Coordinates of C-alpha atoms in Angstrom, one line a residue:
M113 CA 192.9 -122.0 -41.1
M114 CA 194.6 -118.7 -41.4
R115 CA 192.6 -117.8 -44.6
C116 CA 189.4 -119.0 -43.0
S117 CA 190.0 -117.0 -39.8
A118 CA 190.8 -113.8 -41.8
R119 CA 187.6 -114.2 -43.8
F120 CA 185.6 -114.8 -40.6
W121 CA 187.0 -111.6 -39.0
S122 CA 186.4 -109.6 -42.2
I123 CA 182.7 -110.7 -42.2
A124 CA 182.5 -110.0 -38.4
V125 CA 183.8 -106.5 -38.8
V126 CA 181.4 -105.8 -41.6
L127 CA 178.4 -107.1 -39.6
L128 CA 179.5 -105.2 -36.4
S129 CA 180.0 -102.0 -38.4
A130 CA 176.5 -102.4 -39.9
L131 CA 175.0 -103.1 -36.5
A132 CA 176.8 -100.0 -35.0
A133 CA 175.6 -97.9 -37.9
S134 CA 172.0 -99.0 -37.3
L135 CA 172.1 -98.5 -33.5
P136 CA 171.0 -94.9 -33.5
T137 CA 168.0 -95.7 -35.8
L138 CA 167.0 -98.7 -33.7
M139 CA 167.3 -96.7 -30.4
S140 CA 165.3 -93.8 -31.9
S141 CA 162.5 -96.2 -32.8
L142 CA 162.6 -97.8 -29.4
L143 CA 162.4 -94.5 -27.6
R144 CA 159.7 -93.2 -29.9
H145 CA 157.7 -96.3 -29.1
M146 CA 158.4 -96.0 -25.3
F147 CA 157.3 -92.4 -25.1
T148 CA 154.1 -92.5 -27.3
A149 CA 150.7 -93.1 -25.8
P150 CA 148.7 -95.5 -28.1
G151 CA 145.7 -94.5 -30.1
Q152 CA 146.2 -90.7 -30.0
K153 CA 145.0 -88.3 -32.7
P154 CA 147.8 -86.4 -34.3
W155 CA 147.8 -82.6 -34.1
P156 CA 146.7 -81.4 -37.5
R157 CA 148.8 -78.2 -37.9
G158 CA 152.4 -77.2 -37.8
S159 CA 155.6 -79.2 -38.6
L160 CA 156.1 -81.0 -35.2
R161 CA 155.1 -84.5 -34.1
L162 CA 152.4 -83.7 -31.6
I163 CA 149.0 -85.1 -30.5
D164 CA 145.6 -83.5 -30.0
C165 CA 144.5 -83.6 -26.4
G166 CA 141.0 -82.1 -26.5
G167 CA 142.2 -79.1 -28.5
V168 CA 145.6 -78.7 -26.9
P169 CA 148.7 -79.8 -28.8
A170 CA 150.8 -82.0 -26.6
Q171 CA 153.8 -84.3 -26.6
P172 CA 153.0 -87.8 -27.7
L173 CA 153.6 -89.3 -24.2
N174 CA 150.5 -87.4 -23.0
S175 CA 147.0 -88.9 -23.7
A176 CA 143.6 -87.3 -24.3
E177 CA 142.0 -90.0 -22.2
R178 CA 144.2 -89.1 -19.1
V179 CA 143.4 -85.4 -19.4
D180 CA 139.7 -86.2 -19.7
E181 CA 139.8 -88.6 -16.7
L182 CA 141.5 -86.0 -14.5
T183 CA 139.1 -83.3 -15.7
R184 CA 136.0 -85.4 -14.9
H185 CA 137.3 -86.2 -11.4
P186 CA 138.1 -83.0 -9.6
S187 CA 138.2 -85.0 -6.4
F188 CA 141.7 -86.0 -7.6
H189 CA 142.8 -82.7 -6.0
R190 CA 143.2 -82.6 -2.2
D191 CA 144.2 -80.2 0.5
G192 CA 147.9 -79.7 0.7
D193 CA 148.6 -80.5 -3.0
A194 CA 151.1 -78.1 -4.6
W195 CA 151.8 -77.9 -8.3
V196 CA 154.8 -76.5 -10.2
V197 CA 153.3 -75.3 -13.5
S198 CA 154.9 -73.6 -16.5
Y199 CA 155.1 -73.4 -20.2
V200 CA 157.9 -75.9 -21.1
K201 CA 161.6 -74.8 -20.7
S202 CA 160.8 -72.0 -18.3
G203 CA 162.5 -73.2 -15.1
T204 CA 160.3 -76.1 -14.1
T205 CA 163.1 -78.5 -13.2
W206 CA 164.9 -75.9 -11.2
T207 CA 161.8 -74.9 -9.2
I208 CA 161.0 -78.6 -8.5
G209 CA 164.6 -79.0 -7.2
L210 CA 164.1 -76.0 -4.9
L211 CA 160.8 -77.6 -3.6
A212 CA 162.6 -80.9 -3.0
A213 CA 165.4 -79.2 -1.1
L214 CA 162.9 -77.2 1.0
T215 CA 161.0 -80.4 1.9
D216 CA 164.2 -82.4 2.5
H217 CA 163.3 -84.9 -0.1
P218 CA 166.1 -87.1 -1.5
A219 CA 165.2 -85.9 -5.0
A220 CA 167.1 -82.7 -4.2
E221 CA 170.3 -84.7 -4.6
Y222 CA 169.5 -85.5 -8.2
S223 CA 167.2 -82.6 -9.1
G224 CA 168.8 -82.1 -12.5
N225 CA 167.7 -85.6 -13.6
L226 CA 164.2 -84.9 -15.0
Q227 CA 163.1 -88.5 -15.4
K228 CA 164.1 -89.7 -12.0
T229 CA 162.7 -86.6 -10.2
T230 CA 159.4 -87.1 -12.1
R231 CA 159.2 -90.7 -11.0
T232 CA 160.1 -90.3 -7.3
F233 CA 159.1 -86.8 -6.2
C234 CA 157.0 -84.6 -8.5
P235 CA 154.8 -86.7 -10.9
Q236 CA 153.2 -85.1 -14.0
P237 CA 149.6 -86.3 -13.8
E238 CA 148.7 -85.7 -17.4
L239 CA 151.3 -88.4 -18.4
P240 CA 149.7 -91.9 -18.3
D241 CA 151.6 -95.0 -17.2
L242 CA 152.8 -96.5 -20.5
G243 CA 154.1 -99.7 -18.9
W244 CA 157.8 -98.8 -18.5
G245 CA 157.9 -98.3 -14.7
D246 CA 160.9 -96.3 -13.5
D247 CA 162.2 -96.3 -17.0
G248 CA 159.3 -94.1 -18.1
F249 CA 157.7 -90.9 -16.9
G250 CA 154.0 -91.5 -16.3
H251 CA 152.1 -93.0 -13.4
S252 CA 148.7 -94.7 -13.1
T253 CA 146.0 -92.8 -11.4
D254 CA 146.0 -95.4 -8.6
E255 CA 149.6 -94.6 -8.0
L256 CA 148.9 -90.9 -7.8
E257 CA 145.9 -91.3 -5.6
A258 CA 148.0 -93.4 -3.2
W259 CA 150.8 -90.9 -3.1
P260 CA 151.2 -89.6 0.5
S261 CA 150.3 -86.0 1.3
P262 CA 151.5 -83.5 0.9
R263 CA 151.7 -84.3 -2.8
Y264 CA 153.9 -82.2 -5.2
F265 CA 153.0 -82.3 -8.9
K266 CA 154.4 -80.7 -12.1
S267 CA 152.4 -79.8 -15.2
H268 CA 152.8 -77.8 -18.4
W269 CA 149.1 -77.6 -19.0
P270 CA 147.2 -74.4 -19.7
S271 CA 144.8 -72.9 -17.1
R272 CA 141.9 -75.2 -18.1
D273 CA 140.6 -78.8 -17.9
F274 CA 142.0 -80.5 -14.7
L275 CA 143.9 -77.3 -13.6
V276 CA 140.9 -75.0 -13.2
P277 CA 140.5 -73.5 -9.7
N278 CA 139.4 -76.2 -7.2
G279 CA 139.7 -74.7 -3.8
K280 CA 142.3 -77.3 -2.7
S281 CA 145.5 -77.2 -4.8
K282 CA 148.1 -74.4 -4.8
F283 CA 150.0 -73.6 -8.0
I284 CA 153.5 -72.1 -8.4
Y285 CA 153.5 -70.7 -12.0
V286 CA 156.9 -70.2 -13.5
V287 CA 157.2 -67.8 -16.5
R288 CA 160.2 -67.0 -18.5
N289 CA 161.3 -64.3 -21.0
A290 CA 159.6 -65.2 -24.3
E291 CA 162.7 -65.1 -26.5
D292 CA 164.8 -67.1 -24.1
Q293 CA 162.1 -69.7 -23.6
M294 CA 161.7 -70.0 -27.4
I295 CA 165.4 -70.7 -27.9
S296 CA 165.5 -73.2 -25.0
H297 CA 162.4 -74.8 -26.4
W298 CA 163.9 -75.3 -29.8
N299 CA 167.0 -76.8 -28.3
Q300 CA 164.8 -79.5 -26.7
V301 CA 162.7 -80.0 -29.9
W302 CA 165.8 -80.4 -32.1
G303 CA 167.7 -82.3 -29.4
M304 CA 165.0 -84.9 -29.1
G305 CA 164.4 -85.2 -32.9
F306 CA 163.1 -88.8 -32.6
H307 CA 160.3 -87.5 -30.3
Y308 CA 159.3 -84.3 -32.2
G309 CA 160.0 -85.4 -35.7
T310 CA 162.9 -83.1 -36.3
T311 CA 165.7 -85.6 -37.0
D312 CA 166.0 -84.4 -40.7
R313 CA 166.6 -80.8 -39.7
T314 CA 169.8 -78.9 -38.8
F315 CA 169.9 -76.9 -35.7
E316 CA 170.2 -73.5 -37.5
G317 CA 168.1 -74.6 -40.5
G318 CA 165.1 -75.7 -38.6
W319 CA 164.9 -72.6 -36.4
D320 CA 162.7 -70.4 -38.6
D321 CA 160.1 -73.1 -39.1
F322 CA 160.0 -73.7 -35.3
V323 CA 159.5 -70.0 -34.7
E324 CA 156.6 -70.0 -37.1
D325 CA 155.1 -73.0 -35.2
W326 CA 155.7 -71.2 -31.9
L327 CA 154.0 -68.0 -32.9
A328 CA 151.0 -69.9 -34.3
G329 CA 150.7 -72.0 -31.1
N330 CA 151.5 -75.2 -32.9
V331 CA 153.9 -76.4 -30.2
E332 CA 153.3 -78.5 -27.1
N333 CA 150.7 -76.9 -24.8
G334 CA 149.7 -74.3 -27.4
S335 CA 150.2 -70.6 -27.5
W336 CA 152.7 -69.1 -25.1
F337 CA 150.7 -65.9 -25.0
D338 CA 147.5 -67.8 -24.0
H339 CA 149.3 -69.9 -21.5
V340 CA 150.9 -67.0 -19.7
A341 CA 147.7 -64.9 -19.9
G342 CA 145.6 -67.6 -18.3
W343 CA 147.9 -68.2 -15.4
Y344 CA 148.9 -64.6 -14.9
S345 CA 145.2 -63.6 -14.6
R346 CA 144.7 -66.3 -11.9
S347 CA 147.7 -65.1 -10.0
K348 CA 146.2 -61.6 -9.8
D349 CA 142.6 -62.8 -9.2
D350 CA 143.5 -65.4 -6.5
P351 CA 147.0 -64.8 -5.2
N352 CA 146.4 -67.3 -2.4
S353 CA 146.2 -70.2 -4.8
V354 CA 148.6 -69.1 -7.6
L355 CA 152.1 -67.7 -7.0
L356 CA 153.8 -66.2 -10.1
V357 CA 157.5 -66.8 -10.2
R358 CA 159.7 -65.2 -12.9
Y359 CA 162.7 -67.2 -14.2
E360 CA 164.7 -64.1 -14.3
E361 CA 164.0 -63.5 -10.6
L362 CA 165.2 -67.1 -9.9
K363 CA 168.5 -66.2 -11.5
T364 CA 169.0 -62.8 -9.8
D365 CA 167.5 -63.4 -6.4
T366 CA 167.1 -67.2 -5.8
E367 CA 167.0 -66.8 -2.0
S368 CA 164.0 -64.5 -2.2
V369 CA 162.1 -66.9 -4.5
I370 CA 162.8 -69.8 -2.1
R371 CA 161.3 -67.8 0.8
K372 CA 158.3 -66.8 -1.3
V373 CA 157.7 -70.5 -2.2
A374 CA 158.1 -71.7 1.3
S375 CA 155.6 -69.1 2.6
F376 CA 153.1 -69.8 -0.2
I377 CA 152.8 -73.5 0.5
G378 CA 153.1 -73.2 4.3
L379 CA 156.6 -74.5 4.9
D380 CA 159.0 -73.2 7.6
Q381 CA 161.4 -70.5 6.4
P382 CA 164.9 -72.1 5.8
G383 CA 167.4 -71.0 8.5
D384 CA 171.0 -69.9 8.2
R385 CA 172.2 -73.5 7.8
K386 CA 169.5 -74.8 5.5
M387 CA 169.5 -72.0 2.9
P388 CA 173.1 -72.5 1.8
K389 CA 172.4 -76.2 1.4
I390 CA 169.4 -75.5 -0.8
L391 CA 171.3 -73.1 -2.9
D392 CA 174.1 -75.7 -3.3
L393 CA 171.9 -78.6 -4.1
T394 CA 170.0 -76.6 -6.8
S395 CA 173.0 -74.8 -8.2
F396 CA 173.3 -74.9 -12.0
E397 CA 176.6 -76.8 -11.7
R398 CA 175.0 -79.5 -9.4
M399 CA 171.9 -79.9 -11.6
K400 CA 173.9 -80.1 -14.8
A401 CA 176.2 -82.7 -13.3
S402 CA 173.2 -84.8 -12.3
D403 CA 171.9 -84.6 -15.8
E404 CA 175.2 -85.4 -17.4
S405 CA 176.1 -88.3 -15.1
D406 CA 173.1 -90.4 -16.0
V407 CA 174.5 -93.5 -17.8
G408 CA 171.5 -94.0 -20.0
L409 CA 171.4 -90.4 -21.2
R410 CA 175.2 -90.5 -21.8
F411 CA 174.8 -93.5 -24.0
M412 CA 172.0 -91.9 -26.0
R413 CA 174.1 -88.8 -26.5
W414 CA 177.0 -90.9 -27.5
L415 CA 174.8 -92.5 -30.1
G416 CA 173.6 -89.1 -31.3
V417 CA 170.0 -89.9 -30.5
L418 CA 169.9 -87.1 -27.9
R419 CA 171.6 -84.1 -29.6
K420 CA 171.3 -81.7 -26.6
H421 CA 171.4 -81.7 -22.8
H422 CA 168.3 -81.1 -20.8
I423 CA 170.3 -78.7 -18.5
R424 CA 172.2 -76.6 -20.9
Q425 CA 173.1 -73.0 -20.0
G426 CA 170.3 -71.6 -17.8
E427 CA 171.3 -68.1 -18.9
V428 CA 169.1 -65.0 -19.5
G429 CA 169.6 -63.5 -22.9
S430 CA 172.0 -66.1 -24.2
G431 CA 171.8 -64.9 -27.8
E432 CA 172.4 -68.4 -29.2
L433 CA 169.9 -67.8 -31.9
T434 CA 168.2 -64.6 -33.1
L435 CA 164.8 -63.5 -34.4
T436 CA 164.3 -61.7 -37.6
Q437 CA 162.7 -58.2 -37.6
K438 CA 159.4 -59.8 -38.9
Q439 CA 159.5 -62.4 -36.1
R440 CA 160.1 -59.7 -33.5
E441 CA 157.2 -57.7 -34.8
A442 CA 154.9 -60.8 -34.5
L443 CA 156.1 -61.3 -30.9
E444 CA 155.3 -57.7 -30.1
Q445 CA 151.8 -58.0 -31.7
G446 CA 151.1 -61.1 -29.5
Y447 CA 152.2 -59.3 -26.4
K448 CA 150.1 -56.2 -27.2
A449 CA 147.0 -58.2 -28.0
K450 CA 147.0 -60.7 -25.2
L451 CA 149.4 -59.7 -22.3
K452 CA 149.7 -55.9 -22.2
P453 CA 145.9 -55.5 -21.5
L454 CA 146.4 -57.7 -18.4
G455 CA 149.4 -55.7 -17.1
V456 CA 151.9 -58.4 -17.8
P457 CA 155.4 -56.6 -17.9
R458 CA 157.1 -56.8 -21.3
N459 CA 160.4 -58.5 -20.6
W460 CA 162.4 -59.6 -23.6

């Protein structure tokens, strides 16, 4: 019996060890399946795993059909809608948290939790319902249509398709220093390697390839220069429908930005009691704690499937990674060609 028992436990240990070793791969495959819209056309250029949404590179949880559906039905927009729009990793989650706190929505208490906030407060219409309910990100168009007014949405889409001027929606466009955005973007792309196809790259070793993709517009939502140019122009042409917010201003004068946002979408100005509460609920420390306390995210980080946190540093000019002289010159060329003629301040 003793020999049989020892043999049993030896086999059990081997099997459990093999199962544990395979868990990260199994979880990566499951998450990739969960966050991939079926039947999408791959983006043909660059090194990242993206799809082609009518000429716009996008994350695989988007769908060309949903973008087309929203574009063909401008009646989707209605009076009172407010959108938080940005190029990815530019302060979107923070701005949504401020909006939740301004409107006294419960999402302000967990504003650092991207998935939960997207499901309960600020949906992203270009993401279809992939059948995972509150474990996913997207919504059906019926859900979005039934959402009570005023509706608050988020989007990373360029100024085109379903986000052209419509005379109803208002847009808060958040823009961030190009170099800081690029570094934060790479942290997300590398950190979610299962999603972007970067699991075989090291953090430092994959950086130059990512910069090349970024400069060529072969990252989600296309060229940063085109994205900023489109929304910046609208903020100047129609300031009543597009409010430009700089991430750096969010850092240095949060209270002023809160007041601008409230005024822009027709909310009462926060008083002496409410303003400190908003600042506390949306502080970096509170948002980071909300992100880190999520049990599912903690498990995936423990497995190594998620290699970075969604709320990381939130700093301006962190210097975590650097650009070569050639890369900086390409950044300058992009600015001079597309943004300087519009009067966009150079800020990096």
